[in-house]
Structure formats: structure tokens, C-alpha cells
XYZ file of C-alpha atoms in Angstrom:
119
model
C 150.150 144.525 65.464
C 149.586 141.383 67.596
C 146.091 141.175 66.290
C 147.221 141.505 62.620
C 149.825 138.608 63.070
C 148.770 136.387 65.950
C 150.591 133.290 64.534
C 153.864 135.285 64.311
C 153.361 136.561 67.847
C 152.733 133.024 69.189
C 155.781 131.736 67.301
C 158.024 134.438 68.758
C 156.583 134.074 72.259
C 156.591 130.371 72.050
C 160.238 130.252 70.792
C 161.302 132.391 73.684
C 159.287 130.254 76.173
C 160.784 127.023 74.875
C 164.380 128.528 75.158
C 163.653 129.527 78.756
C 162.022 126.486 79.839
C 164.166 123.860 78.156
C 167.385 125.736 78.209
C 167.786 128.249 81.019
C 165.454 126.805 83.649
C 167.200 123.422 84.039
C 170.474 124.900 83.931
C 169.755 127.490 86.614
C 167.046 125.891 88.898
C 168.818 122.665 89.856
C 171.475 124.480 91.715
C 169.115 126.224 94.083
C 168.755 123.384 96.579
C 170.870 120.425 95.138
C 173.235 118.900 97.692
C 172.014 121.256 100.367
C 170.499 120.213 103.728
C 166.842 119.267 103.710
C 165.882 121.062 106.819
C 167.075 124.177 108.601
C 167.473 127.870 107.729
C 167.722 129.226 104.257
C 171.553 129.365 104.823
C 171.537 125.481 105.116
C 169.005 124.592 102.588
C 169.670 126.975 99.670
C 172.680 127.769 97.459
C 173.712 131.075 95.832
C 175.615 131.112 92.539
C 177.932 133.996 91.838
C 177.459 134.934 88.196
C 178.365 137.637 85.858
C 176.304 140.899 85.457
C 174.702 140.006 82.183
C 173.570 136.634 83.295
C 172.199 138.030 86.534
C 170.150 140.473 84.467
C 168.652 137.563 82.381
C 167.576 135.700 85.451
C 166.619 138.733 87.519
C 169.122 138.054 90.202
C 167.694 134.611 91.073
C 171.215 133.255 91.334
C 171.314 134.971 94.684
C 168.928 132.365 95.896
C 169.659 132.334 99.643
C 169.183 136.112 99.516
C 165.770 135.673 97.778
C 164.626 133.115 100.367
C 165.496 135.508 103.142
C 164.098 138.655 101.748
C 161.879 137.693 98.891
C 160.777 141.239 97.931
C 164.358 142.574 97.282
C 164.696 143.939 93.859
C 166.961 142.096 91.343
C 169.280 145.167 91.156
C 169.767 145.166 94.993
C 170.507 141.408 95.369
C 174.298 141.941 94.858
C 174.317 144.436 97.824
C 172.401 141.975 99.880
C 174.689 139.225 98.837
C 177.775 141.099 100.000
C 176.127 141.710 103.371
C 175.190 138.071 103.892
C 178.307 136.526 102.368
C 180.037 135.664 105.595
C 176.975 133.498 106.675
C 176.469 131.719 103.369
C 177.025 127.977 103.580
C 176.457 126.884 99.955
C 178.021 129.054 97.285
C 178.984 128.171 93.707
C 181.534 130.398 91.975
C 179.494 129.990 88.670
C 176.872 127.807 87.041
C 179.478 126.165 84.949
C 181.602 125.164 88.006
C 178.462 124.055 89.791
C 177.380 121.763 86.910
C 180.964 120.471 86.457
C 181.003 119.446 90.100
C 177.799 117.632 89.883
C 178.972 115.613 86.829
C 182.283 114.916 88.518
C 180.496 113.661 91.745
C 177.998 111.524 89.635
C 180.847 109.932 87.594
C 182.946 108.998 90.579
C 185.816 110.898 89.139
C 188.560 111.839 91.678
C 188.551 115.221 93.231
C 190.517 117.788 91.173
C 194.123 118.388 92.196
C 194.434 120.802 95.117
C 190.898 120.130 96.394
C 190.498 119.780 100.126
C 189.521 116.184 101.277
């Protein structure tokens, strides 16, 4: 079928590629090292984002980025178990992609810390 409709295949593949590169990648890749130390171990230089199971499936568990740097060949379905094991040592953890991005916007805009935040 791809040979019979190459334009359709390219449109479908290209559409999915554009969504991934223009939408998902910028929203999920910036968090990996943003605001972390620039030298040191993966615990110091990398962030993990806790996310829901469906989103973890779409990004193949790369939200567990510290875990990926420590054991790059861990399969995406085993990263949650590795995360639980390493959780006590993690230095940079965001509870979700939304909270990470809101915090970045808040810090860039000079907005005061949310009520109840430690100073």
C-alpha cells in the first residue's frame, strides 16, 4: 500500500513527525536538564518528571531521565521500577510536565512564590 499511495504515506508520516517535533519535543525535552547543575553526576545534572502512565507510554519512559542516564538500556516499561528504587537519591524531580513549565514561567516573569512555598 505505501507504494500505491506514497504522497498519502508522506503526509501521514510528516504530520505525525511535525506534531512530535513541534509539539511534544519542546514540551518534554527542556525539562531534562533545565535549572540543574552543569557538572556532577546524573543525580545533579538531570531531572525526572513524574507523569501519568499514558504520557509515559507516548514518550517511552524518557520522563524518567535521571534513570535513563544512569542505566540507558533499561526498557521503558521497567523505568517506573527503577525510579522507585532511585527516588531517595533524586535531586531534581518535577511532579508533572505542567507544574515544571508553570514554575519556569513563574520564575521568568518574576512572579512571587506561590503561597506555602518554602523560601
